[in-house]
């Protein structure tokens, strides 16, 4: 038994030692400090709550959960004020600096008391760091009541910025507590008056189970009964948002609201997180019952605990939850604090100030002062002193309150929306509707949306600003434009290379048969035509719009005119009808024909430019601005293209007739194909051009121009280049003579039939037939005249049995 007792005693000692050790390690609280001659404490809800799971009986710090941005901002505001005061001449003259010690309450009473204990312990420790002489906080009334009881023991002044419960105005119980806002009696009275003014006399109440919620509920019911306002139901939610009962309580509150559809006004003293969860639960229950979301809409009268919280809506819109009217504390000029936040944002992670919640700084000071000389003096000064800030005076009254009144806040139509009064309801009741396209609103509660300048701006539905329209044109960076430009540059290089090759081989039969000087003119016109295609890319300007069509029209007319001359030359060379040949010989004036054809096209283009020339134009589309060339007169545009088409058609007909001529001389097949390709491509161009609009309209004409140019380059010049470079044996005078001779032997051997009257046949008994070869061998130079003798036989009779034969010969020479 003695041994057993000894074991139990030893185990108990170990437990006690572990408990004490845990107490030492577990009572430290996260804090932010800065040194100074006078230290001011701060308690802010930087986290929303603490983890409630408790698996240990030893004292320990419960971990805080869910960072609350609003609490962090309040702590930063305190730091900003202290830093600003340290720069003021008042403190600089007496060589005093203010420091701070800020702790996180985690919205939990136990955590807040632990922080308060840290403040009060320093007051009793002469060798510790500089003691705290005043405390700013807390946010919630429950925490402020607990903190005030502890600070009152040392008479350390406490100043709250948002605890509004009326009990804190009792100076017999909380003599060291003060606040910069009115208590809830003023707020609940204002709410009751607001409801009475609008005739909302049948309401429900949602509140929290705590000092703040209970006190606000009692005060509101008292004021409401005096105004003749009836309360349909009261839903009380747990104070802690992590309580195990909070989910069931919110579910019950949502069920109560759904079961009372005639109660369209609900007054709420709950927290922001409670309201967010309540809206979610209302939505779930409405959808579960098969109802429409509109059935959850109410008029929500919000207390200061959540009226200014933008996170309450969550994923909802005002159209879903209804109208929200709330009371909020009056606010002053926050420009200095905004600048401070901007500096913090600019500094980022490099900020090395005294904010340990951002950078975890801990500092210790060597000097100490008597916390009790200081706390009582500060409290007396705060109670008696009048403060001035931006030409306004502030004084704590006998109850330690500063009554600034309230601002009525209504959840307003946000930017991008406008108000629409609901028919049959009060003018203060309205719906928020999205601004339509090309309209915007840049402020809250705008009566109507403003119009954008639709010439240069646009805006989508529900927009808060206008957006400049994007300027579009067939740009150099466009992938399609890059491809077309590549083909244009390649065409220019090929034309120049062919021109150089023909110039070097100008004395060879192939080059002479291809037209000699005319081939250089054709290549020059193709280069200009390729250059005109390049002008269809890029941001259009006046010169570009005028030059591109005129340059193409004249250059391609020159090209087709030269091809027409070549076609007539071929027909003239191999035309065996003497009368037709004589007519062609007289009309065949190559340079005159080319000059006339080009002059007619030039006259058309000049009239076009003078009377109604192309100009750059900007077309406004819903979200973009299209910059393009307006052709001015589409009639002149059509005449220009039609004139080229007529010349091409004449070339096609003439070339088709001479398609069976000698191979070396026969360009008719190639001319036929190139002109056919041109006519087909431009016939397709017309409907595509008419039906196409937008950025790629210039690309349509550019493609057709490139097809036409490459058609002529490929059909007229590439075969000649092939012979010159790879079939040199065919580029000789002998080869050309042989080819012409073979053609003459094959196609010009004629059979002449001597016709006679019936009486002649009676005397002769059978017709008289003579055959002869009619072509001579070509001369040494194949491009010199070829001679052909046509023989015609005539027969006359001088008697019955004799006749005489007369032979008439016509000598004809043609130049090829």
PDB file of N, CA and C in Angstrom, residues 23 26 72 80 150 383 403 430 461 488 521 650 744 748:
ATOM      1  N   UNK A  23       1.912  26.021 -18.507  1.00  0.00           N
ATOM      2  CA  UNK A  23       1.419  27.374 -18.231  1.00  0.00           C
ATOM      3  C   UNK A  23       2.449  28.404 -18.638  1.00  0.00           C
ATOM      4  N   UNK A  26       2.519  28.439 -22.454  1.00  0.00           N
ATOM      5  CA  UNK A  26       1.288  28.615 -23.211  1.00  0.00           C
ATOM      6  C   UNK A  26       0.579  29.910 -23.010  1.00  0.00           C
ATOM      7  N   UNK A  72      -7.444  43.826 -38.793  1.00  0.00           N
ATOM      8  CA  UNK A  72      -6.074  44.215 -39.106  1.00  0.00           C
ATOM      9  C   UNK A  72      -6.000  45.671 -39.539  1.00  0.00           C
ATOM     10  N   UNK A  80      -0.902  54.069 -37.464  1.00  0.00           N
ATOM     11  CA  UNK A  80      -0.771  55.287 -38.273  1.00  0.00           C
ATOM     12  C   UNK A  80      -0.973  56.540 -37.428  1.00  0.00           C
ATOM     13  N   UNK A 150     -11.251  44.227 -15.681  1.00  0.00           N
ATOM     14  CA  UNK A 150      -9.877  43.967 -15.270  1.00  0.00           C
ATOM     15  C   UNK A 150      -9.055  45.261 -15.239  1.00  0.00           C
ATOM     16  N   UNK A 383     -10.829  62.451 -19.113  1.00  0.00           N
ATOM     17  CA  UNK A 383     -12.187  62.750 -18.664  1.00  0.00           C
ATOM     18  C   UNK A 383     -12.468  64.245 -18.683  1.00  0.00           C
ATOM     19  N   UNK A 403     -20.938  61.294 -27.988  1.00  0.00           N
ATOM     20  CA  UNK A 403     -22.137  61.081 -28.788  1.00  0.00           C
ATOM     21  C   UNK A 403     -22.039  61.907 -30.081  1.00  0.00           C
ATOM     22  N   UNK A 430     -36.822  50.884 -53.912  1.00  0.00           N
ATOM     23  CA  UNK A 430     -36.539  50.826 -55.342  1.00  0.00           C
ATOM     24  C   UNK A 430     -35.738  49.574 -55.641  1.00  0.00           C
ATOM     25  N   UNK A 461     -23.092  45.512 -70.361  1.00  0.00           N
ATOM     26  CA  UNK A 461     -24.209  45.631 -69.436  1.00  0.00           C
ATOM     27  C   UNK A 461     -23.696  45.644 -68.003  1.00  0.00           C
ATOM     28  N   UNK A 488       3.947  39.133-101.896  1.00  0.00           N
ATOM     29  CA  UNK A 488       4.172  40.357-102.670  1.00  0.00           C
ATOM     30  C   UNK A 488       5.661  40.615-102.862  1.00  0.00           C
ATOM     31  N   UNK A 521       8.554  45.772-120.375  1.00  0.00           N
ATOM     32  CA  UNK A 521       7.447  46.639-119.954  1.00  0.00           C
ATOM     33  C   UNK A 521       6.454  45.856-119.096  1.00  0.00           C
ATOM     34  N   UNK A 650     -10.585  40.442-124.581  1.00  0.00           N
ATOM     35  CA  UNK A 650     -10.121  40.534-125.974  1.00  0.00           C
ATOM     36  C   UNK A 650      -8.856  39.711-126.152  1.00  0.00           C
ATOM     37  N   UNK A 744       5.049  24.279-140.862  1.00  0.00           N
ATOM     38  CA  UNK A 744       4.626  24.616-142.231  1.00  0.00           C
ATOM     39  C   UNK A 744       4.304  23.358-143.018  1.00  0.00           C
ATOM     40  N   UNK A 748       0.394  23.580-143.753  1.00  0.00           N
ATOM     41  CA  UNK A 748       0.168  24.436-144.927  1.00  0.00           C
ATOM     42  C   UNK A 748       0.212  23.690-146.249  1.00  0.00           C
TER      43      UNK A 748
END
